[in-house]
Amino acid sequence: MHKTRNSLPEEQRAKLIELLNRRLADSVDLMLQTRQAYWNVKGPQFMALRTLFGQIAHDLDAYVDLLAERVVQLGGNADGTAYVVTRRTSLDRYPLEVANGDGHIEAVATVLASFGKHVRYAIGQATDLIDADSAALFTEISRSIDTWLWLVEAHQQGAQ
């Protein structure tokens, strides 16, 4: 770890850095999976879904930066390379064979829900480590993911 005057004890910071880097890997993976949907969606809902997926990816890019910056603030190295992300992500692989809007809606909704679960768990972990700032960051991300999940699922629910 890098030297810092951050008041959190080093042992706590090391645990937080590991937690943040795991969610960083998930965030990068989720952003790329959402971009996969954005690039490849087809069908009658093309424009609406492309716009939605693009907005989600844009928000995720901001959260990737916030998570990485928090790691560095605590004295760690942000591990965001493709090599590390593919080995550390807890998210399932995106189904590359998907082409139509409904398939992308299902894939994006599934991965958003999975990521949301991991982020909500991270709120409690950061709280247990007495880091209100990281817990607040995870809470902000969780609220955003729940909103995006709601908007994506609304496309499914309208078709049922």
XYZ file of N, CA and C in Angstrom:
480
model
N 0.839 -1.191 0.000
C 0.000 0.000 0.000
C 0.881 1.250 0.000
N 0.325 2.298 -0.563
C 1.026 3.576 -0.588
C 0.845 4.280 0.752
N 1.810 5.075 1.105
C 1.728 5.859 2.336
C 0.644 6.922 2.169
N -0.161 7.073 3.204
C -1.207 8.094 3.204
C -1.459 8.547 4.640
N -1.999 9.711 4.778
C -2.369 10.217 6.102
C -3.837 9.919 6.415
N -4.459 9.108 5.592
C -5.846 8.709 5.842
C -5.931 8.115 7.247
N -6.951 8.507 7.997
C -7.038 8.123 9.411
C -7.523 6.693 9.650
N -7.989 6.004 8.635
C -8.406 4.614 8.825
C -7.174 3.738 9.053
N -7.251 2.811 9.999
C -6.110 1.922 10.239
C -5.740 1.127 8.984
N -4.454 0.822 8.856
C -3.941 0.153 7.658
C -4.642 -1.181 7.394
N -4.901 -1.945 8.432
C -5.564 -3.244 8.258
C -6.969 -3.072 7.664
N -7.698 -2.070 8.138
C -9.029 -1.794 7.584
C -8.920 -1.337 6.135
N -7.964 -0.459 5.877
C -7.791 0.038 4.513
C -7.470 -1.096 3.553
N -6.646 -2.038 3.975
C -6.307 -3.178 3.108
C -7.562 -3.983 2.760
N -8.428 -4.208 3.730
C -9.675 -4.943 3.477
C -10.605 -4.146 2.568
N -10.666 -2.840 2.796
C -11.508 -1.982 1.960
C -10.993 -1.935 0.525
N -9.690 -1.865 0.369
C -9.097 -1.840 -0.973
C -9.462 -3.108 -1.727
N -9.380 -4.248 -1.065
C -9.760 -5.518 -1.700
C -11.238 -5.502 -2.088
N -12.098 -5.053 -1.194
C -13.536 -4.963 -1.465
C -13.811 -4.023 -2.638
N -13.220 -2.856 -2.603
C -13.424 -1.872 -3.670
C -12.898 -2.384 -5.006
N -11.758 -3.046 -5.010
C -11.218 -3.587 -6.261
C -12.095 -4.704 -6.826
N -12.723 -5.497 -5.958
C -13.654 -6.525 -6.459
C -14.855 -5.871 -7.134
N -15.402 -4.840 -6.507
C -16.546 -4.154 -7.118
C -16.106 -3.337 -8.327
N -14.867 -2.857 -8.345
C -14.335 -2.178 -9.528
C -14.321 -3.137 -10.711
N -13.847 -4.347 -10.497
C -13.831 -5.350 -11.575
C -15.247 -5.616 -12.073
N -16.178 -5.764 -11.147
C -17.575 -5.981 -11.540
C -18.114 -4.792 -12.332
N -17.764 -3.580 -11.900
C -18.258 -2.370 -12.571
C -17.731 -2.255 -13.997
N -16.450 -2.541 -14.171
C -15.874 -2.507 -15.522
C -16.546 -3.564 -16.389
N -16.712 -4.763 -15.849
C -17.368 -5.842 -16.586
C -18.798 -5.449 -16.947
N -19.535 -4.911 -15.988
C -20.918 -4.501 -16.249
C -20.980 -3.398 -17.303
N -20.069 -2.448 -17.227
C -20.043 -1.381 -18.226
C -19.822 -1.964 -19.623
N -18.884 -2.900 -19.739
C -18.609 -3.503 -21.046
C -19.761 -4.384 -21.516
N -20.414 -5.072 -20.602
C -21.574 -5.878 -20.990
C -22.707 -4.980 -21.483
N -22.882 -3.847 -20.824
C -23.914 -2.902 -21.258
C -23.552 -2.308 -22.617
N -22.277 -2.042 -22.830
C -21.818 -1.570 -24.144
C -22.052 -2.640 -25.211
N -21.859 -3.893 -24.868
C -22.124 -4.991 -25.805
C -23.579 -4.928 -26.279
N -24.491 -4.717 -25.343
C -25.908 -4.587 -25.701
C -26.127 -3.338 -26.560
N -25.513 -2.242 -26.184
C -25.632 -0.974 -26.907
C -25.175 -1.120 -28.358
N -24.061 -1.789 -28.556
C -23.502 -1.936 -29.903
C -24.297 -2.895 -30.775
N -24.933 -3.878 -30.186
C -25.488 -4.986 -30.963
C -26.999 -5.103 -30.968
N -27.706 -4.248 -30.267
C -29.166 -4.367 -30.222
C -29.765 -4.120 -31.606
N -30.808 -4.884 -31.910
C -31.535 -4.748 -33.181
C -33.021 -4.940 -32.896
N -33.836 -4.526 -33.836
C -35.267 -4.770 -33.707
C -36.061 -3.489 -33.577
N -37.374 -3.637 -33.377
C -38.271 -2.485 -33.378
C -38.010 -1.496 -32.237
N -37.390 -1.936 -31.149
C -37.102 -1.040 -30.026
C -35.671 -0.494 -30.084
N -35.049 -0.607 -31.242
C -33.631 -0.276 -31.396
C -33.253 1.055 -30.750
N -33.899 2.135 -31.146
C -33.466 3.456 -30.696
C -33.672 3.636 -29.193
N -34.808 3.205 -28.683
C -35.071 3.341 -27.243
C -34.068 2.532 -26.424
N -33.807 1.302 -26.846
C -32.880 0.456 -26.095
C -31.443 0.931 -26.238
N -31.071 1.352 -27.434
C -29.701 1.848 -27.631
C -29.455 3.063 -26.740
N -30.431 3.956 -26.668
C -30.314 5.131 -25.804
C -30.211 4.716 -24.335
N -31.084 3.814 -23.910
C -31.082 3.347 -22.522
C -29.756 2.682 -22.162
N -29.303 1.757 -22.996
C -28.044 1.062 -22.715
C -26.865 2.041 -22.709
N -26.895 3.032 -23.584
C -25.838 4.043 -23.609
C -25.814 4.876 -22.342
N -26.999 5.224 -21.828
C -27.069 6.001 -20.589
C -26.563 5.187 -19.399
N -26.916 3.911 -19.363
C -26.443 3.045 -18.282
C -24.916 2.953 -18.327
N -24.360 2.706 -19.500
C -22.904 2.592 -19.642
C -22.211 3.890 -19.229
N -22.813 5.019 -19.564
C -22.251 6.321 -19.191
C -22.180 6.456 -17.666
N -23.274 6.119 -16.975
C -23.281 6.166 -15.512
C -22.244 5.207 -14.928
N -22.169 4.016 -15.498
C -21.217 3.027 -14.998
C -19.782 3.508 -15.151
N -19.491 4.200 -16.233
C -18.151 4.747 -16.430
C -17.792 5.694 -15.287
N -18.759 6.507 -14.862
C -18.522 7.419 -13.738
C -18.283 6.640 -12.447
N -19.033 5.570 -12.237
C -18.852 4.768 -11.022
C -17.533 4.010 -11.032
N -17.094 3.582 -12.194
C -15.777 2.952 -12.304
C -14.712 3.928 -11.799
N -14.792 5.172 -12.240
C -13.822 6.177 -11.797
C -13.898 6.406 -10.291
N -15.106 6.523 -9.751
C -15.253 6.770 -8.316
C -14.696 5.616 -7.482
N -14.967 4.389 -7.899
C -14.440 3.231 -7.173
C -12.914 3.187 -7.248
N -12.375 3.406 -8.443
C -10.918 3.388 -8.613
C -10.261 4.491 -7.785
N -10.854 5.665 -7.801
C -10.292 6.776 -7.038
C -10.340 6.498 -5.537
N -11.401 5.849 -5.067
C -11.500 5.523 -3.638
C -10.398 4.532 -3.242
N -10.119 3.574 -4.101
C -9.025 2.629 -3.836
C -7.721 3.392 -3.630
N -7.436 4.321 -4.520
C -6.181 5.070 -4.460
C -6.171 6.003 -3.245
N -7.313 6.595 -2.915
C -7.398 7.453 -1.725
C -7.022 6.693 -0.457
N -7.338 5.403 -0.432
C -7.048 4.576 0.742
C -5.628 4.012 0.727
N -4.860 4.332 -0.319
C -3.471 3.901 -0.382
C -3.228 2.689 -1.260
N -4.237 2.270 -1.997
C -4.098 1.087 -2.840
C -3.855 1.415 -4.295
N -3.751 0.368 -5.096
C -3.681 0.485 -6.548
C -5.013 0.027 -7.116
N -5.597 0.841 -7.976
C -6.841 0.459 -8.643
C -6.502 -0.563 -9.723
N -7.085 -1.745 -9.600
C -6.803 -2.843 -10.527
C -7.906 -2.934 -11.572
N -7.772 -2.162 -12.645
C -8.826 -2.104 -13.643
C -8.429 -2.573 -15.026
N -7.332 -3.311 -15.140
C -6.941 -3.803 -16.464
C -7.867 -4.936 -16.894
N -7.931 -5.160 -18.192
C -8.771 -6.242 -18.717
C -8.358 -7.581 -18.120
N -7.068 -7.792 -17.974
C -6.555 -9.044 -17.407
C -7.126 -9.280 -16.008
N -7.043 -8.262 -15.164
C -7.522 -8.393 -13.785
C -9.043 -8.508 -13.752
N -9.723 -7.690 -14.537
C -11.190 -7.701 -14.532
C -11.729 -9.076 -14.899
N -11.171 -9.703 -15.929
C -11.691 -11.009 -16.355
C -11.456 -12.086 -15.303
N -10.461 -11.924 -14.480
C -10.181 -12.923 -13.447
C -10.903 -12.639 -12.138
N -11.262 -11.375 -11.910
C -11.814 -10.985 -10.619
C -13.328 -10.777 -10.644
N -13.920 -10.580 -11.796
C -15.350 -10.275 -11.833
C -16.175 -11.416 -11.245
N -17.247 -11.046 -10.588
C -18.172 -12.049 -10.048
C -19.411 -12.184 -10.934
N -19.446 -11.441 -12.035
C -20.606 -11.459 -12.927
C -20.484 -12.576 -13.955
N -21.638 -13.091 -14.372
C -21.657 -14.112 -15.420
C -21.296 -13.492 -16.763
N -20.824 -14.315 -17.654
C -20.452 -13.910 -19.012
C -21.691 -13.431 -19.774
N -21.507 -12.404 -20.602
C -22.601 -11.900 -21.433
C -22.846 -12.877 -22.579
N -24.111 -13.188 -22.871
C -24.413 -14.113 -23.974
C -24.186 -13.436 -25.330
N -23.070 -13.724 -25.957
C -22.678 -13.046 -27.197
C -23.594 -13.355 -28.372
N -24.341 -14.438 -28.293
C -25.223 -14.815 -29.399
C -26.502 -13.975 -29.447
N -26.759 -13.167 -28.441
C -27.970 -12.344 -28.387
C -27.908 -11.262 -29.459
N -29.012 -11.057 -30.161
C -29.053 -10.018 -31.192
C -30.290 -9.136 -31.073
N -31.421 -9.707 -30.674
C -32.648 -8.898 -30.664
C -32.814 -8.147 -29.341
N -33.697 -7.183 -29.366
C -33.913 -6.331 -28.201
C -34.303 -7.091 -26.956
N -35.231 -8.048 -27.088
C -35.683 -8.809 -25.922
C -34.540 -9.583 -25.277
N -33.675 -10.154 -26.085
C -32.530 -10.886 -25.546
C -31.576 -9.983 -24.790
N -31.335 -8.791 -25.331
C -30.454 -7.843 -24.651
C -31.102 -7.311 -23.375
N -32.407 -7.084 -23.416
C -33.106 -6.647 -22.202
C -32.920 -7.684 -21.102
N -33.148 -8.944 -21.430
C -33.003 -10.026 -20.448
C -31.572 -10.104 -19.918
N -30.601 -10.034 -20.809
C -29.197 -10.140 -20.399
C -28.783 -8.964 -19.515
N -29.167 -7.753 -19.902
C -28.788 -6.572 -19.126
C -29.513 -6.564 -17.781
N -30.791 -6.915 -17.764
C -31.529 -6.963 -16.499
C -30.899 -7.978 -15.546
N -30.518 -9.116 -16.065
C -29.914 -10.162 -15.232
C -28.600 -9.700 -14.625
N -27.752 -9.083 -15.426
C -26.446 -8.664 -14.915
C -26.582 -7.454 -13.985
N -27.532 -6.558 -14.247
C -27.774 -5.444 -13.327
C -28.217 -5.960 -11.963
N -29.121 -6.939 -11.956
C -29.607 -7.502 -10.693
C -28.471 -8.164 -9.917
N -27.626 -8.894 -10.614
C -26.496 -9.562 -9.961
C -25.528 -8.539 -9.370
N -25.197 -7.535 -10.146
C -24.293 -6.492 -9.668
C -24.904 -5.758 -8.478
N -26.196 -5.443 -8.572
C -26.874 -4.760 -7.472
C -26.782 -5.539 -6.170
N -26.923 -6.842 -6.255
C -26.813 -7.701 -5.070
C -25.421 -7.583 -4.443
N -24.390 -7.625 -5.272
C -23.016 -7.528 -4.762
C -22.745 -6.151 -4.149
N -23.278 -5.109 -4.762
C -23.047 -3.756 -4.248
C -23.780 -3.558 -2.921
N -25.003 -4.070 -2.813
C -25.726 -3.952 -1.539
C -24.965 -4.670 -0.419
N -24.399 -5.818 -0.720
C -23.600 -6.543 0.263
C -22.357 -5.725 0.641
N -21.771 -5.048 -0.315
C -20.581 -4.226 -0.063
C -20.891 -3.054 0.864
N -22.127 -2.552 0.835
C -22.513 -1.474 1.758
C -22.305 -1.947 3.192
N -22.811 -3.139 3.494
C -22.664 -3.689 4.838
C -21.215 -3.966 5.204
N -20.453 -4.474 4.242
C -19.039 -4.759 4.507
C -18.268 -3.476 4.813
N -18.512 -2.425 4.038
C -17.825 -1.151 4.277
C -18.257 -0.550 5.614
N -19.527 -0.703 5.942
C -20.027 -0.216 7.230
C -19.353 -0.961 8.376
N -19.233 -2.281 8.246
C -18.560 -3.085 9.273
C -17.099 -2.676 9.447
N -16.482 -2.194 8.389
C -15.088 -1.745 8.439
C -14.969 -0.269 8.835
N -16.083 0.304 9.241
C -16.170 1.675 9.742
C -15.651 2.688 8.715
N -16.112 2.523 7.486
C -15.776 3.462 6.414
C -17.075 3.986 5.812
N -17.573 5.052 6.412
C -18.833 5.638 5.959
C -18.733 6.154 4.527
N -17.552 6.602 4.124
C -17.396 7.145 2.774
C -17.554 6.061 1.712
N -16.900 4.920 1.910
C -17.056 3.817 0.949
C -18.477 3.274 0.986
N -19.065 3.188 2.183
C -20.455 2.723 2.295
C -21.390 3.669 1.550
N -21.148 4.975 1.663
C -21.980 5.954 0.954
C -21.810 5.823 -0.559
N -20.588 5.576 -1.004
C -20.341 5.373 -2.434
C -21.104 4.151 -2.928
N -21.011 3.050 -2.191
C -21.749 1.846 -2.580
C -23.260 2.087 -2.558
N -23.738 2.878 -1.597
C -25.170 3.196 -1.526
C -25.603 3.996 -2.749
N -24.801 4.967 -3.132
C -25.096 5.765 -4.330
C -25.166 4.879 -5.573
N -24.213 3.986 -5.705
C -24.188 3.079 -6.853
C -25.398 2.154 -6.815
N -25.722 1.631 -5.642
C -26.859 0.724 -5.496
C -28.167 1.388 -5.916
N -28.370 2.620 -5.481
C -29.597 3.345 -5.870
C -29.671 3.508 -7.380
N -28.562 3.852 -7.988
C -28.526 4.030 -9.437
C -28.813 2.721 -10.161
N -28.205 1.640 -9.701
C -28.408 0.338 -10.344
C -29.864 -0.088 -10.219
N -30.471 0.129 -9.053
C -31.889 -0.214 -8.887
C -32.768 0.583 -9.850
N -32.432 1.843 -10.068
C -33.192 2.658 -11.023
C -33.026 2.122 -12.439
N -31.782 1.823 -12.825
C -31.554 1.295 -14.174
C -32.231 -0.057 -14.360
N -32.198 -0.903 -13.335
C -32.868 -2.200 -13.420
C -34.367 -2.008 -13.628
N -34.952 -1.090 -12.905
C -36.379 -0.784 -13.051
C -36.689 -0.343 -14.486
N -35.863 0.535 -15.031
C -36.106 1.036 -16.386
C -35.935 -0.062 -17.436
N -34.947 -0.923 -17.259
C -34.756 -2.031 -18.207
C -35.909 -3.017 -18.090
N -36.275 -3.382 -16.863
C -37.368 -4.337 -16.670
C -38.703 -3.803 -17.164
N -38.868 -2.494 -17.179
C -40.111 -1.908 -17.692
C -40.324 -2.283 -19.155
N -39.249 -2.462 -19.899
C -39.365 -2.899 -21.294
C -39.868 -4.330 -21.376
N -39.457 -5.176 -20.450
C -39.943 -6.560 -20.410
C -41.404 -6.600 -19.990
N -41.735 -5.856 -18.975
C -43.081 -5.893 -18.419
C -44.104 -5.354 -19.405
N -43.706 -4.402 -20.210
C -44.618 -3.865 -21.206
C -44.936 -4.854 -22.310
N -44.061 -5.831 -22.505
C -44.249 -6.816 -23.575
C -45.034 -8.039 -23.108
N -45.286 -8.138 -21.813
C -45.971 -9.327 -21.282
C -47.467 -9.184 -21.309
